[in-house]
Amino acid sequence: MRESSDGPRRLLRRDERRAQLIRAAASAFVRSGYSATSLEDVAAEAGVTKVVIYRHFESKRDLYLAVLLDVRARIRAKLEHDGEPRTDSVHQLAVAASENPDGYRLLYRHARYEPEFAEIVNDINVSTAEMTEARLQAHIPDDGRRAWIAALIPTLVVESVLTWLDADQPGSPAELADTIDPVLKQLVTGGR
């Protein structure tokens, strides 16, 4: 254990440090954007030196990509149970977003405007719409309406969670889900 001016400081395990750097990078990138954020900015956010970052990531691009992939992996882990999609997906998405709000914002709001990363976000959106459409197959027989609703639902849910985060998470993830789920049901059933 090392001493710091604030008392004993515990050295982080490699996985803990990597997670800390990913969270700090998400905050720095959300605040200033990819181009305007330096690794020095990320290091300052994390309270480490740039050398520590290079022990975990080869470049700024590698770090940004790691943030996106980490957030996506955490979301997927929340949205699946035993390899099957969960039925409480809005609630679980809100839980995942609340665990790393800046990471969620980076993935769903900012990365699509970064030329190097826009394709990753587009691929996520396409695969999400395809999975949603497959789940709607039994509920919406009309191909055109099903494709539209399958694209609309993820957009509505993602934007609802972003708005909830931006409002400082009023209410719990369960309350957010209780608000959004009836709207989604209306979309699927067409008000029937």
PDB file of C-alpha atoms in Angstrom:
ATOM      1  CA  MET A   1       0.000   0.000   0.000  1.00  0.00           C
ATOM      2  CA  ARG A   2       1.265   3.469  -0.840  1.00  0.00           C
ATOM      3  CA  GLU A   3       0.776   6.605   1.180  1.00  0.00           C
ATOM      4  CA  SER A   4      -0.756   9.651  -0.391  1.00  0.00           C
ATOM      5  CA  SER A   5      -1.482  13.086   1.024  1.00  0.00           C
ATOM      6  CA  ASP A   6      -4.967  11.786   1.863  1.00  0.00           C
ATOM      7  CA  GLY A   7      -3.681   8.751   3.772  1.00  0.00           C
ATOM      8  CA  PRO A   8      -3.208   5.138   2.660  1.00  0.00           C
ATOM      9  CA  ARG A   9      -4.001   4.466  -0.964  1.00  0.00           C
ATOM     10  CA  ARG A  10      -4.877   0.982  -2.179  1.00  0.00           C
ATOM     11  CA  LEU A  11      -3.395  -0.131  -5.476  1.00  0.00           C
ATOM     12  CA  LEU A  12      -6.056  -1.347  -7.858  1.00  0.00           C
ATOM     13  CA  ARG A  13      -6.048  -4.756  -9.482  1.00  0.00           C
ATOM     14  CA  ARG A  14      -5.594  -4.653 -13.267  1.00  0.00           C
ATOM     15  CA  ASP A  15      -9.313  -5.195 -13.981  1.00  0.00           C
ATOM     16  CA  GLU A  16     -10.302  -2.544 -11.416  1.00  0.00           C
ATOM     17  CA  ARG A  17      -7.890  -0.021 -12.928  1.00  0.00           C
ATOM     18  CA  ARG A  18      -9.155  -0.755 -16.438  1.00  0.00           C
ATOM     19  CA  ALA A  19     -12.759  -0.241 -15.282  1.00  0.00           C
ATOM     20  CA  GLN A  20     -11.744   3.026 -13.576  1.00  0.00           C
ATOM     21  CA  LEU A  21     -10.055   4.252 -16.761  1.00  0.00           C
ATOM     22  CA  ILE A  22     -13.075   3.344 -18.879  1.00  0.00           C
ATOM     23  CA  ARG A  23     -15.400   5.305 -16.592  1.00  0.00           C
ATOM     24  CA  ALA A  24     -13.051   8.288 -16.488  1.00  0.00           C
ATOM     25  CA  ALA A  25     -12.665   8.202 -20.273  1.00  0.00           C
ATOM     26  CA  ALA A  26     -16.434   8.112 -20.743  1.00  0.00           C
ATOM     27  CA  SER A  27     -16.773  11.250 -18.615  1.00  0.00           C
ATOM     28  CA  ALA A  28     -13.936  13.069 -20.373  1.00  0.00           C
ATOM     29  CA  PHE A  29     -15.135  12.130 -23.872  1.00  0.00           C
ATOM     30  CA  VAL A  30     -18.746  13.103 -23.117  1.00  0.00           C
ATOM     31  CA  ARG A  31     -17.640  16.444 -21.753  1.00  0.00           C
ATOM     32  CA  SER A  32     -15.330  17.483 -24.628  1.00  0.00           C
ATOM     33  CA  GLY A  33     -15.807  15.075 -27.530  1.00  0.00           C
ATOM     34  CA  TYR A  34     -13.330  12.653 -29.035  1.00  0.00           C
ATOM     35  CA  SER A  35     -11.156  15.140 -30.948  1.00  0.00           C
ATOM     36  CA  ALA A  36     -10.871  17.685 -28.142  1.00  0.00           C
ATOM     37  CA  THR A  37     -10.118  15.118 -25.414  1.00  0.00           C
ATOM     38  CA  SER A  38      -6.510  14.166 -24.845  1.00  0.00           C
ATOM     39  CA  LEU A  39      -5.163  11.229 -22.907  1.00  0.00           C
ATOM     40  CA  GLU A  40      -3.913  13.826 -20.419  1.00  0.00           C
ATOM     41  CA  ASP A  41      -7.548  14.852 -19.897  1.00  0.00           C
ATOM     42  CA  VAL A  42      -8.524  11.238 -19.262  1.00  0.00           C
ATOM     43  CA  ALA A  43      -5.566  10.772 -16.912  1.00  0.00           C
ATOM     44  CA  ALA A  44      -6.574  13.867 -14.948  1.00  0.00           C
ATOM     45  CA  GLU A  45     -10.173  12.621 -14.748  1.00  0.00           C
ATOM     46  CA  ALA A  46      -8.947   9.248 -13.448  1.00  0.00           C
ATOM     47  CA  GLY A  47      -6.334  10.761 -11.112  1.00  0.00           C
ATOM     48  CA  VAL A  48      -3.491   8.847 -12.772  1.00  0.00           C
ATOM     49  CA  THR A  49      -0.670   9.539 -15.192  1.00  0.00           C
ATOM     50  CA  LYS A  50      -0.817   9.026 -18.927  1.00  0.00           C
ATOM     51  CA  VAL A  51       1.668   6.166 -18.482  1.00  0.00           C
ATOM     52  CA  VAL A  52      -0.982   4.256 -16.516  1.00  0.00           C
ATOM     53  CA  ILE A  53      -3.403   4.624 -19.425  1.00  0.00           C
ATOM     54  CA  TYR A  54      -0.813   3.266 -21.859  1.00  0.00           C
ATOM     55  CA  ARG A  55      -0.422   0.184 -19.670  1.00  0.00           C
ATOM     56  CA  HIS A  56      -4.032  -0.662 -20.528  1.00  0.00           C
ATOM     57  CA  PHE A  57      -4.735   0.951 -23.914  1.00  0.00           C
ATOM     58  CA  GLU A  58      -2.579   1.456 -27.000  1.00  0.00           C
ATOM     59  CA  SER A  59      -4.128   4.743 -28.074  1.00  0.00           C
ATOM     60  CA  LYS A  60      -6.920   7.230 -27.528  1.00  0.00           C
ATOM     61  CA  ARG A  61      -8.898   5.446 -30.254  1.00  0.00           C
ATOM     62  CA  ASP A  62      -8.396   2.122 -28.471  1.00  0.00           C
ATOM     63  CA  LEU A  63      -9.631   3.658 -25.215  1.00  0.00           C
ATOM     64  CA  TYR A  64     -12.707   5.236 -26.832  1.00  0.00           C
ATOM     65  CA  LEU A  65     -13.546   1.945 -28.504  1.00  0.00           C
ATOM     66  CA  ALA A  66     -13.073   0.129 -25.189  1.00  0.00           C
ATOM     67  CA  VAL A  67     -15.600   2.462 -23.564  1.00  0.00           C
ATOM     68  CA  LEU A  68     -18.173   1.753 -26.281  1.00  0.00           C
ATOM     69  CA  LEU A  69     -17.631  -2.009 -26.176  1.00  0.00           C
ATOM     70  CA  ASP A  70     -17.678  -2.104 -22.371  1.00  0.00           C
ATOM     71  CA  VAL A  71     -20.983  -0.226 -22.197  1.00  0.00           C
ATOM     72  CA  ARG A  72     -22.486  -2.439 -24.901  1.00  0.00           C
ATOM     73  CA  ALA A  73     -21.317  -5.621 -23.149  1.00  0.00           C
ATOM     74  CA  ARG A  74     -22.798  -4.459 -19.845  1.00  0.00           C
ATOM     75  CA  ILE A  75     -26.086  -3.640 -21.523  1.00  0.00           C
ATOM     76  CA  ARG A  76     -26.199  -7.039 -23.234  1.00  0.00           C
ATOM     77  CA  ALA A  77     -25.485  -8.767 -19.938  1.00  0.00           C
ATOM     78  CA  LYS A  78     -28.434  -6.958 -18.356  1.00  0.00           C
ATOM     79  CA  LEU A  79     -30.786  -7.636 -21.277  1.00  0.00           C
ATOM     80  CA  GLU A  80     -30.192 -11.389 -21.447  1.00  0.00           C
ATOM     81  CA  HIS A  81     -30.786 -14.170 -18.973  1.00  0.00           C
ATOM     82  CA  ASP A  82     -29.499 -17.647 -19.790  1.00  0.00           C
ATOM     83  CA  GLY A  83     -29.010 -16.518 -23.396  1.00  0.00           C
ATOM     84  CA  GLU A  84     -32.620 -15.425 -23.783  1.00  0.00           C
ATOM     85  CA  PRO A  85     -33.914 -11.843 -23.988  1.00  0.00           C
ATOM     86  CA  ARG A  86     -35.393 -10.589 -20.740  1.00  0.00           C
ATOM     87  CA  THR A  87     -38.977  -9.407 -20.580  1.00  0.00           C
ATOM     88  CA  ASP A  88     -38.079  -6.449 -18.356  1.00  0.00           C
ATOM     89  CA  SER A  89     -35.704  -4.888 -20.879  1.00  0.00           C
ATOM     90  CA  VAL A  90     -36.573  -1.229 -20.211  1.00  0.00           C
ATOM     91  CA  HIS A  91     -35.902  -1.693 -16.505  1.00  0.00           C
ATOM     92  CA  GLN A  92     -32.645  -3.539 -17.155  1.00  0.00           C
ATOM     93  CA  LEU A  93     -31.471  -0.962 -19.697  1.00  0.00           C
ATOM     94  CA  ALA A  94     -32.106   1.801 -17.153  1.00  0.00           C
ATOM     95  CA  VAL A  95     -30.131  -0.140 -14.539  1.00  0.00           C
ATOM     96  CA  ALA A  96     -27.218  -0.535 -16.966  1.00  0.00           C
ATOM     97  CA  ALA A  97     -27.362   3.152 -17.895  1.00  0.00           C
ATOM     98  CA  SER A  98     -27.430   4.231 -14.247  1.00  0.00           C
ATOM     99  CA  GLU A  99     -24.261   2.228 -13.592  1.00  0.00           C
ATOM    100  CA  ASN A 100     -22.319   4.307 -16.136  1.00  0.00           C
ATOM    101  CA  PRO A 101     -24.391   7.290 -17.287  1.00  0.00           C
ATOM    102  CA  ASP A 102     -21.585   8.932 -19.238  1.00  0.00           C
ATOM    103  CA  GLY A 103     -20.754   5.661 -20.967  1.00  0.00           C
ATOM    104  CA  TYR A 104     -24.398   5.264 -21.977  1.00  0.00           C
ATOM    105  CA  ARG A 105     -24.479   8.852 -23.251  1.00  0.00           C
ATOM    106  CA  LEU A 106     -21.269   8.299 -25.175  1.00  0.00           C
ATOM    107  CA  LEU A 107     -22.585   5.161 -26.859  1.00  0.00           C
ATOM    108  CA  TYR A 108     -26.075   6.363 -27.693  1.00  0.00           C
ATOM    109  CA  ARG A 109     -25.682  10.116 -28.111  1.00  0.00           C
ATOM    110  CA  HIS A 110     -22.116  11.083 -29.010  1.00  0.00           C
ATOM    111  CA  ALA A 111     -20.371   8.207 -30.805  1.00  0.00           C
ATOM    112  CA  ARG A 112     -22.664   8.332 -33.829  1.00  0.00           C
ATOM    113  CA  TYR A 113     -21.214  11.761 -34.657  1.00  0.00           C
ATOM    114  CA  GLU A 114     -17.621  10.566 -34.496  1.00  0.00           C
ATOM    115  CA  PRO A 115     -16.652   9.337 -38.001  1.00  0.00           C
ATOM    116  CA  GLU A 116     -14.356   6.615 -36.658  1.00  0.00           C
ATOM    117  CA  PHE A 117     -17.091   5.128 -34.466  1.00  0.00           C
ATOM    118  CA  ALA A 118     -20.373   5.868 -36.239  1.00  0.00           C
ATOM    119  CA  GLU A 119     -20.385   2.479 -37.965  1.00  0.00           C
ATOM    120  CA  ILE A 120     -20.180   0.671 -34.622  1.00  0.00           C
ATOM    121  CA  VAL A 121     -23.230   2.551 -33.360  1.00  0.00           C
ATOM    122  CA  ASN A 122     -25.056   1.936 -36.635  1.00  0.00           C
ATOM    123  CA  ASP A 123     -24.319  -1.807 -36.401  1.00  0.00           C
ATOM    124  CA  ILE A 124     -25.686  -1.856 -32.848  1.00  0.00           C
ATOM    125  CA  ASN A 125     -28.841  -0.043 -33.970  1.00  0.00           C
ATOM    126  CA  VAL A 126     -29.368  -2.380 -36.928  1.00  0.00           C
ATOM    127  CA  SER A 127     -28.866  -5.534 -34.863  1.00  0.00           C
ATOM    128  CA  THR A 128     -31.181  -4.202 -32.133  1.00  0.00           C
ATOM    129  CA  ALA A 129     -33.903  -3.462 -34.694  1.00  0.00           C
ATOM    130  CA  GLU A 130     -33.467  -6.938 -36.217  1.00  0.00           C
ATOM    131  CA  MET A 131     -33.775  -8.622 -32.821  1.00  0.00           C
ATOM    132  CA  THR A 132     -36.808  -6.493 -31.994  1.00  0.00           C
ATOM    133  CA  GLU A 133     -38.420  -7.340 -35.325  1.00  0.00           C
ATOM    134  CA  ALA A 134     -37.889 -11.064 -34.721  1.00  0.00           C
ATOM    135  CA  ARG A 135     -39.581 -10.742 -31.310  1.00  0.00           C
ATOM    136  CA  LEU A 136     -42.510  -8.894 -32.910  1.00  0.00           C
ATOM    137  CA  GLN A 137     -43.075 -11.477 -35.658  1.00  0.00           C
ATOM    138  CA  ALA A 138     -45.893 -13.205 -33.774  1.00  0.00           C
ATOM    139  CA  HIS A 139     -47.533  -9.934 -32.696  1.00  0.00           C
ATOM    140  CA  ILE A 140     -47.451  -7.788 -35.847  1.00  0.00           C
ATOM    141  CA  PRO A 141     -48.193  -9.691 -39.069  1.00  0.00           C
ATOM    142  CA  ASP A 142     -47.854  -6.715 -41.441  1.00  0.00           C
ATOM    143  CA  ASP A 143     -44.198  -6.603 -42.613  1.00  0.00           C
ATOM    144  CA  GLY A 144     -44.040  -2.837 -43.112  1.00  0.00           C
ATOM    145  CA  ARG A 145     -45.637  -1.964 -39.790  1.00  0.00           C
ATOM    146  CA  ARG A 146     -43.487  -4.542 -37.978  1.00  0.00           C
ATOM    147  CA  ALA A 147     -40.267  -3.098 -39.483  1.00  0.00           C
ATOM    148  CA  TRP A 148     -41.332   0.421 -38.513  1.00  0.00           C
ATOM    149  CA  ILE A 149     -42.260  -0.543 -34.941  1.00  0.00           C
ATOM    150  CA  ALA A 150     -39.051  -2.596 -34.635  1.00  0.00           C
ATOM    151  CA  ALA A 151     -37.011   0.503 -35.492  1.00  0.00           C
ATOM    152  CA  LEU A 152     -39.159   2.798 -33.367  1.00  0.00           C
ATOM    153  CA  ILE A 153     -39.094   0.808 -30.111  1.00  0.00           C
ATOM    154  CA  PRO A 154     -35.313   0.844 -29.568  1.00  0.00           C
ATOM    155  CA  THR A 155     -35.178   4.535 -30.472  1.00  0.00           C
ATOM    156  CA  LEU A 156     -37.971   5.357 -28.039  1.00  0.00           C
ATOM    157  CA  VAL A 157     -36.418   3.318 -25.234  1.00  0.00           C
ATOM    158  CA  VAL A 158     -32.879   4.649 -25.723  1.00  0.00           C
ATOM    159  CA  GLU A 159     -34.088   8.258 -25.875  1.00  0.00           C
ATOM    160  CA  SER A 160     -36.312   7.731 -22.826  1.00  0.00           C
ATOM    161  CA  VAL A 161     -33.357   6.478 -20.820  1.00  0.00           C
ATOM    162  CA  LEU A 162     -31.173   9.364 -22.038  1.00  0.00           C
ATOM    163  CA  THR A 163     -33.850  11.861 -20.999  1.00  0.00           C
ATOM    164  CA  TRP A 164     -34.171  10.123 -17.620  1.00  0.00           C
ATOM    165  CA  LEU A 165     -30.389  10.323 -17.112  1.00  0.00           C
ATOM    166  CA  ASP A 166     -30.311  13.989 -18.125  1.00  0.00           C
ATOM    167  CA  ALA A 167     -33.054  14.749 -15.585  1.00  0.00           C
ATOM    168  CA  ASP A 168     -30.833  13.225 -12.847  1.00  0.00           C
ATOM    169  CA  GLN A 169     -32.743   9.937 -12.811  1.00  0.00           C
ATOM    170  CA  PRO A 170     -36.048  10.990 -11.294  1.00  0.00           C
ATOM    171  CA  GLY A 171     -37.504   7.812  -9.937  1.00  0.00           C
ATOM    172  CA  SER A 172     -36.051   4.333 -10.026  1.00  0.00           C
ATOM    173  CA  PRO A 173     -35.338   2.222 -13.107  1.00  0.00           C
ATOM    174  CA  ALA A 174     -38.512   0.297 -12.273  1.00  0.00           C
ATOM    175  CA  GLU A 175     -40.540   3.539 -12.304  1.00  0.00           C
ATOM    176  CA  LEU A 176     -39.047   4.462 -15.667  1.00  0.00           C
ATOM    177  CA  ALA A 177     -40.061   1.059 -16.987  1.00  0.00           C
ATOM    178  CA  ASP A 178     -43.552   1.450 -15.545  1.00  0.00           C
ATOM    179  CA  THR A 179     -43.856   4.695 -17.517  1.00  0.00           C
ATOM    180  CA  ILE A 180     -42.469   3.433 -20.826  1.00  0.00           C
ATOM    181  CA  ASP A 181     -43.733  -0.170 -20.960  1.00  0.00           C
ATOM    182  CA  PRO A 182     -47.410   0.767 -21.544  1.00  0.00           C
ATOM    183  CA  VAL A 183     -46.358   2.947 -24.493  1.00  0.00           C
ATOM    184  CA  LEU A 184     -44.419   0.050 -25.990  1.00  0.00           C
ATOM    185  CA  LYS A 185     -47.383  -2.265 -25.509  1.00  0.00           C
ATOM    186  CA  GLN A 186     -49.599   0.237 -27.324  1.00  0.00           C
ATOM    187  CA  LEU A 187     -47.143   0.311 -30.226  1.00  0.00           C
ATOM    188  CA  VAL A 188     -47.109  -3.473 -30.477  1.00  0.00           C
ATOM    189  CA  THR A 189     -50.854  -3.994 -30.150  1.00  0.00           C
ATOM    190  CA  GLY A 190     -51.884  -0.933 -32.124  1.00  0.00           C
ATOM    191  CA  GLY A 191     -54.147   0.067 -29.247  1.00  0.00           C
ATOM    192  CA  ARG A 192     -56.037  -3.229 -29.280  1.00  0.00           C
TER     193      ARG A 192
END
